[in-house]
Tab-separated table of C-alpha atoms in Angstrom:
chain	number	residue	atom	x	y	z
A	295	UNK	CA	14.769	12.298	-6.007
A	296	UNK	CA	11.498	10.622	-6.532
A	297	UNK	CA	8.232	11.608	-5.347
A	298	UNK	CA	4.833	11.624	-5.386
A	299	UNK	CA	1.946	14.786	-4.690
A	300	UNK	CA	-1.316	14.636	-3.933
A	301	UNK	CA	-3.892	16.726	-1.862
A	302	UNK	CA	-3.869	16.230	1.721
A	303	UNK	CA	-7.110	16.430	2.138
A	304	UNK	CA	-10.751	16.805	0.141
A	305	UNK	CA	-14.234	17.460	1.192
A	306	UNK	CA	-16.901	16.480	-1.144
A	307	UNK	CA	-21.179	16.109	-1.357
A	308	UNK	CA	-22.834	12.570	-1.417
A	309	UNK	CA	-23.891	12.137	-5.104
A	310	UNK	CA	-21.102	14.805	-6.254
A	311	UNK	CA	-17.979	14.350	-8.162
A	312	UNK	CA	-14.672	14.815	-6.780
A	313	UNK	CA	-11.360	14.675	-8.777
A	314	UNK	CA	-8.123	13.758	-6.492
A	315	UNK	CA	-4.808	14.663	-8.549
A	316	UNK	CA	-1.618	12.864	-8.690
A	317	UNK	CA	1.849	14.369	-9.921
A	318	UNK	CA	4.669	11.772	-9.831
A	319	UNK	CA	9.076	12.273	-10.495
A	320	UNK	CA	10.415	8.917	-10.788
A	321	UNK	CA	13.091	7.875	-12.624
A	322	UNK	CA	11.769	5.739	-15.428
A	323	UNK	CA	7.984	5.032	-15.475
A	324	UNK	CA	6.167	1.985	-15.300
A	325	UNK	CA	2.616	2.418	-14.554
A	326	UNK	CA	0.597	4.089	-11.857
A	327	UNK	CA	-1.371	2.674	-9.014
A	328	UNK	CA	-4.763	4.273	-6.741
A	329	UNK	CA	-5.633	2.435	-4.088
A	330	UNK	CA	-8.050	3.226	-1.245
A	331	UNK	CA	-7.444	2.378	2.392
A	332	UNK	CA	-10.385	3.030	4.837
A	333	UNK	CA	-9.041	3.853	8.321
A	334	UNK	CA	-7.403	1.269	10.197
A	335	UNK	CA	-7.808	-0.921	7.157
A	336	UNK	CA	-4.819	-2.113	4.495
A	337	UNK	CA	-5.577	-0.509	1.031
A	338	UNK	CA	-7.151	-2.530	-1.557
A	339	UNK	CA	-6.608	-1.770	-5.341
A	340	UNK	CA	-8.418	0.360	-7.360
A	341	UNK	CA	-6.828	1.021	-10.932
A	342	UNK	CA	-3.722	0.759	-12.922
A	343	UNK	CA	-2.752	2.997	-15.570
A	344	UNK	CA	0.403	2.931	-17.719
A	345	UNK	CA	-0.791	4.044	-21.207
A	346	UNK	CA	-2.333	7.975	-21.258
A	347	UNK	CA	-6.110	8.212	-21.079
A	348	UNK	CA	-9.052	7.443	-19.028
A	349	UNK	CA	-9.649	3.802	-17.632
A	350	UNK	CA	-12.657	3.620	-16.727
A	351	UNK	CA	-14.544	1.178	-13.927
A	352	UNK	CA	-17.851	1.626	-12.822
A	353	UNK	CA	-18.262	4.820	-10.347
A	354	UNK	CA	-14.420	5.307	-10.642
A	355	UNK	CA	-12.333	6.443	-13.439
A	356	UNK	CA	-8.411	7.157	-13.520
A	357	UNK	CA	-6.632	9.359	-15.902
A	358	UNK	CA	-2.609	9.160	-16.535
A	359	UNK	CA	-0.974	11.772	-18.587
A	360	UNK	CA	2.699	10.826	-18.375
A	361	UNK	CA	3.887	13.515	-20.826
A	362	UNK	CA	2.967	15.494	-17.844
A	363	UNK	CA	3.796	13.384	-15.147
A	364	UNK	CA	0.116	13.311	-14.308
A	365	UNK	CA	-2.648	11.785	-13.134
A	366	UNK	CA	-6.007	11.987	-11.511
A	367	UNK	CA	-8.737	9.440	-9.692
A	368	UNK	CA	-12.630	10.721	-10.400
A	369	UNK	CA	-15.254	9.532	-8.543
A	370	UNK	CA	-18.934	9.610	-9.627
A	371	UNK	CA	-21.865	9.335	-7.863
A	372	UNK	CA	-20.336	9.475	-4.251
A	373	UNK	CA	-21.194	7.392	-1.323
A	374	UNK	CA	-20.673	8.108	2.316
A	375	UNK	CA	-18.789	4.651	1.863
A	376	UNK	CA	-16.116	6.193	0.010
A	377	UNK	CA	-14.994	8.072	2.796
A	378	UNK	CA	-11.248	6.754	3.034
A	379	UNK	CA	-7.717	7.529	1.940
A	380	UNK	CA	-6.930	7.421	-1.850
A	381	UNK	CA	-3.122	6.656	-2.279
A	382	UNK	CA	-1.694	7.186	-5.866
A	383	UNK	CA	1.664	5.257	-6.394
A	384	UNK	CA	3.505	4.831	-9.526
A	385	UNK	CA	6.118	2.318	-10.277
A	386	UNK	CA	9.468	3.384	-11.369
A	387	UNK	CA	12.318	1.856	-13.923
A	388	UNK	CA	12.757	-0.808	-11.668
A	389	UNK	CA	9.636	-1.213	-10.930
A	390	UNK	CA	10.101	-0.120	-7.046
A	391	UNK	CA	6.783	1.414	-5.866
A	392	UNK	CA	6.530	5.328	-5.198
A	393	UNK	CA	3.790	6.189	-2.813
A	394	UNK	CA	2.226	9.625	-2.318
A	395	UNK	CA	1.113	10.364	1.218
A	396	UNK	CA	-2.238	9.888	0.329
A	397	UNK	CA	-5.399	12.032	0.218
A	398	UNK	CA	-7.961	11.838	2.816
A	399	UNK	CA	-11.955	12.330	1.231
A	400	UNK	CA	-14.659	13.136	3.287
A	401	UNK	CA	-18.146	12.628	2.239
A	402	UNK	CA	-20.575	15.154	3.706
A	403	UNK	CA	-24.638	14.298	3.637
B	67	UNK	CA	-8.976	-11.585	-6.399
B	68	UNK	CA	-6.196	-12.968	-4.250
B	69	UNK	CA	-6.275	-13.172	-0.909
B	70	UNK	CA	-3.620	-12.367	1.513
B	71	UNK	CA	-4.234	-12.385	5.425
B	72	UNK	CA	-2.150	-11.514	8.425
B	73	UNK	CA	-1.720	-12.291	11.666
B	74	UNK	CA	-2.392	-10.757	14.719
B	75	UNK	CA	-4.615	-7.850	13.667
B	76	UNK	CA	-3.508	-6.447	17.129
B	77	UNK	CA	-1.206	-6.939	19.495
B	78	UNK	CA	0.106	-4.704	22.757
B	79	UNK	CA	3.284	-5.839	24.072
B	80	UNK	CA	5.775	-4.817	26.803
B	81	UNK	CA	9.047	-2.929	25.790
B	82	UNK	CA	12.227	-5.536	25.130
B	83	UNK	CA	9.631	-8.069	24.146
B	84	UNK	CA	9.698	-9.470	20.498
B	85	UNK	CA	6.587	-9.845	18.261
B	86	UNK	CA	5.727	-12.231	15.452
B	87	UNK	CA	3.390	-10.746	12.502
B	88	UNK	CA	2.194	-13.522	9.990
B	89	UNK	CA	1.198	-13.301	6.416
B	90	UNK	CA	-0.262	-15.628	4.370
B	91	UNK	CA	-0.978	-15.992	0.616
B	92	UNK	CA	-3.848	-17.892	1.128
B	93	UNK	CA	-4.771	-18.772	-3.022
B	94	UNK	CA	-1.407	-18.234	-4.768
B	95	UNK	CA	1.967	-18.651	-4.344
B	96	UNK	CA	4.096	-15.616	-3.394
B	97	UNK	CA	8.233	-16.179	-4.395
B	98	UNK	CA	8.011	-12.296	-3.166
B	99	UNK	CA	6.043	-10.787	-0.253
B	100	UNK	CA	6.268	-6.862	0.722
B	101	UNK	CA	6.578	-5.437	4.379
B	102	UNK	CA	5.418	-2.052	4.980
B	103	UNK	CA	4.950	-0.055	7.962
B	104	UNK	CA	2.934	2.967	8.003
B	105	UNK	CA	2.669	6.020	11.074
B	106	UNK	CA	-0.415	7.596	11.400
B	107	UNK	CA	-1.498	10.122	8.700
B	108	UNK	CA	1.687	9.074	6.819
B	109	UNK	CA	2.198	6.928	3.175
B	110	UNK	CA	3.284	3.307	3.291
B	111	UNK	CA	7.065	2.952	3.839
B	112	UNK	CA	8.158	-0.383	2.138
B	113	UNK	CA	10.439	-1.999	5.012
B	114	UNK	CA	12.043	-4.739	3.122
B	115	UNK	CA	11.297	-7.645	0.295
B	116	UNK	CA	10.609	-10.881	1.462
B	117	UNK	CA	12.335	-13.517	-0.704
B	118	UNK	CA	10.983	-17.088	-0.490
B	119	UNK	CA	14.063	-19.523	0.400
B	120	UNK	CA	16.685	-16.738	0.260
B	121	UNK	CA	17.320	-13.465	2.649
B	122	UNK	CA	15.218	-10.397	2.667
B	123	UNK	CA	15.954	-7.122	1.197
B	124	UNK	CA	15.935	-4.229	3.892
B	125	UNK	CA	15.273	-0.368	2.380
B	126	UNK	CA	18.025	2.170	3.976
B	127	UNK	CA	17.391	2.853	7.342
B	128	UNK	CA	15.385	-0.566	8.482
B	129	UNK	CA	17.707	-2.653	11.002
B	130	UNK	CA	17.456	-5.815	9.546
B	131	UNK	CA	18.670	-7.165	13.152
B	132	UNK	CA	15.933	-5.784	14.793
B	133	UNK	CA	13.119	-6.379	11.982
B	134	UNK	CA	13.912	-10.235	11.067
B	135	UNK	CA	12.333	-11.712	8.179
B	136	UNK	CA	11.823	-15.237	7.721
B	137	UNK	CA	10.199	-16.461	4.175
B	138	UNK	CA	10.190	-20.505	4.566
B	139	UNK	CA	7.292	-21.201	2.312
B	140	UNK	CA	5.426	-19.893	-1.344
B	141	UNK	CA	2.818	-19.080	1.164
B	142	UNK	CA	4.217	-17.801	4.302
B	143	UNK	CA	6.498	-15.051	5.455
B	144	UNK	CA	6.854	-13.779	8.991
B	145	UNK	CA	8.285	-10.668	10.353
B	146	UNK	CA	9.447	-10.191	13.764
B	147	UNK	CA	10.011	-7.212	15.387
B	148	UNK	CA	12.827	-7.743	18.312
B	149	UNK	CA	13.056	-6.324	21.629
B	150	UNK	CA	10.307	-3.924	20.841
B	151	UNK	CA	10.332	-0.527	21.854
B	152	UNK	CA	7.565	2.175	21.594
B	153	UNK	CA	8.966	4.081	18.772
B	154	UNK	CA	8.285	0.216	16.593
B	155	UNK	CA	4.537	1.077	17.489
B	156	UNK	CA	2.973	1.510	14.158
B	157	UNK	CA	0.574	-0.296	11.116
B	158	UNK	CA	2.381	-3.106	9.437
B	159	UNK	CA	0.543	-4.442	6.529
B	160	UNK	CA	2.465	-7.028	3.967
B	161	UNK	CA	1.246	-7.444	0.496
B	162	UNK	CA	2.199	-9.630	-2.336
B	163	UNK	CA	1.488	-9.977	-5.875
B	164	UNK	CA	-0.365	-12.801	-7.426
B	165	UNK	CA	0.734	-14.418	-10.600
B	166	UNK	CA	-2.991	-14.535	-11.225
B	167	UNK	CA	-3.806	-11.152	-12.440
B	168	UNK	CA	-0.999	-10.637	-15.154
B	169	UNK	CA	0.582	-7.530	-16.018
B	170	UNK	CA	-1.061	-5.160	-13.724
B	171	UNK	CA	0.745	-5.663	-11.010
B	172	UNK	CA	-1.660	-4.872	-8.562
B	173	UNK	CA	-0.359	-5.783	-4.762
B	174	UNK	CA	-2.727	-7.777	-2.159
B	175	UNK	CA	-2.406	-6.682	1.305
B	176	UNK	CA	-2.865	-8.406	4.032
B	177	UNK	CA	-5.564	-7.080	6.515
B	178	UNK	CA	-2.465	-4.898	8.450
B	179	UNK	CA	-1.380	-5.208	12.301
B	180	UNK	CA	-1.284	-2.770	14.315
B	181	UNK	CA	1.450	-3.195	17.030
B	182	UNK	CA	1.497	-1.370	20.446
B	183	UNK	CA	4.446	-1.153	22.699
B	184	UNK	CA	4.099	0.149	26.086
């Protein structure tokens, strides 16, 4: 079957870093999706990978890997703001969206 | 980016009543809107493709009798949720994709509504 992993959950620092990983099975692969959804709020896009290596976009980078079926979201510099769920999701052969069950970050002061 | 909104943000209903949930593409035409529903500290579930001018595709398990999709316009698609019962309570957020930003792929959602059924 196809699935997606990711942390549950993640505590991190304001101003730390905090790496959330992503391991995907799908059959065929054509790119992978983070998005972030704040509570009670629809998700809103945050990167697209579907070549390995690190994209990069201001405070957030995302890293694919899909010899290894890989991939993480890094965040720099972290706000209280970015409190919220992070859901990877990766698009298969035909191109029908995976999610993951998404990992909840909290930001402590 | 593009902008997709939905409508009601909320709504509490009786059980046996039906519901209406718009969503818009408000700067783009959609030929293909998504429904999902998501349960508290779950993942989106996709609940069925909404095909402008022809019928929707239902995932396994949705009731497409009880979940009807209408998708009249580039810009419109509506999903109604009949005779409601409090098991239907839950997030549904639709998203589309906008021919605007290429090859990414990247889905606009709508701001999500969040039905109650008592």
């Amino acid at each position: 079957g196809q699935n997606i992993d990711q942390p549950t959950e993640m505590t991190a620092t304001e101003g730390a870093i905090v790496q959330i990983n992503c391991t995907y099975q799908t059959s065929g692969f054509n790119g992978l999706f983070w998005y972030q959804q704040h509570a009670g709020e629809a998700p809103t896009f945050l990167s697209y990978n579907v070549l390995d290596g690190l994209e990069e976009k201001g405070r957030f980078s995302s890293f694919l890997s899909r010899s290894k079926g890989y991939s993480y979201l890094l965040l720099k510099e972290l706000q209280m703001k970015d409190s919220a769920s992070y859901l990877c999701a990766a698009w298969d052969s035909n191109y029908q969206l995976i999610w993951g069950a998404g990992t909840k970050l909290i930001i402590k002061p | 980016g593009a902008v997709v909104s939905q409508h009601p943000s909320r709504v509490i209903c009786k059980s046996g009543t039906s519901v209406k949930i718009e969503c818009r593409s408000l700067d783009f035409q959609a030929t293909t809107m998504f429904w999902y529903r998501q349960f508290p500290k779950q993942s989106l579930m996709l609940m069925a493709t909404s095909n402008e001018g022809s019928k929707a595709t239902y995932e396994q398990g949705v009731e497409k009798d009880k979940f009807l999709i209408n998708h009249a316009s580039l810009t419109l698609s509506t999903l109604t949720v009949t005779s409601a019962h409090p098991e239907d309570s839950s997030f549904y957020i639709c998203s589309a994709r906008s021919p605007l930003t290429g090859e990414t792929g990247e889905l606009f959602f709508g701001e999500g509504s969040r039905l109650t059924v008592l």
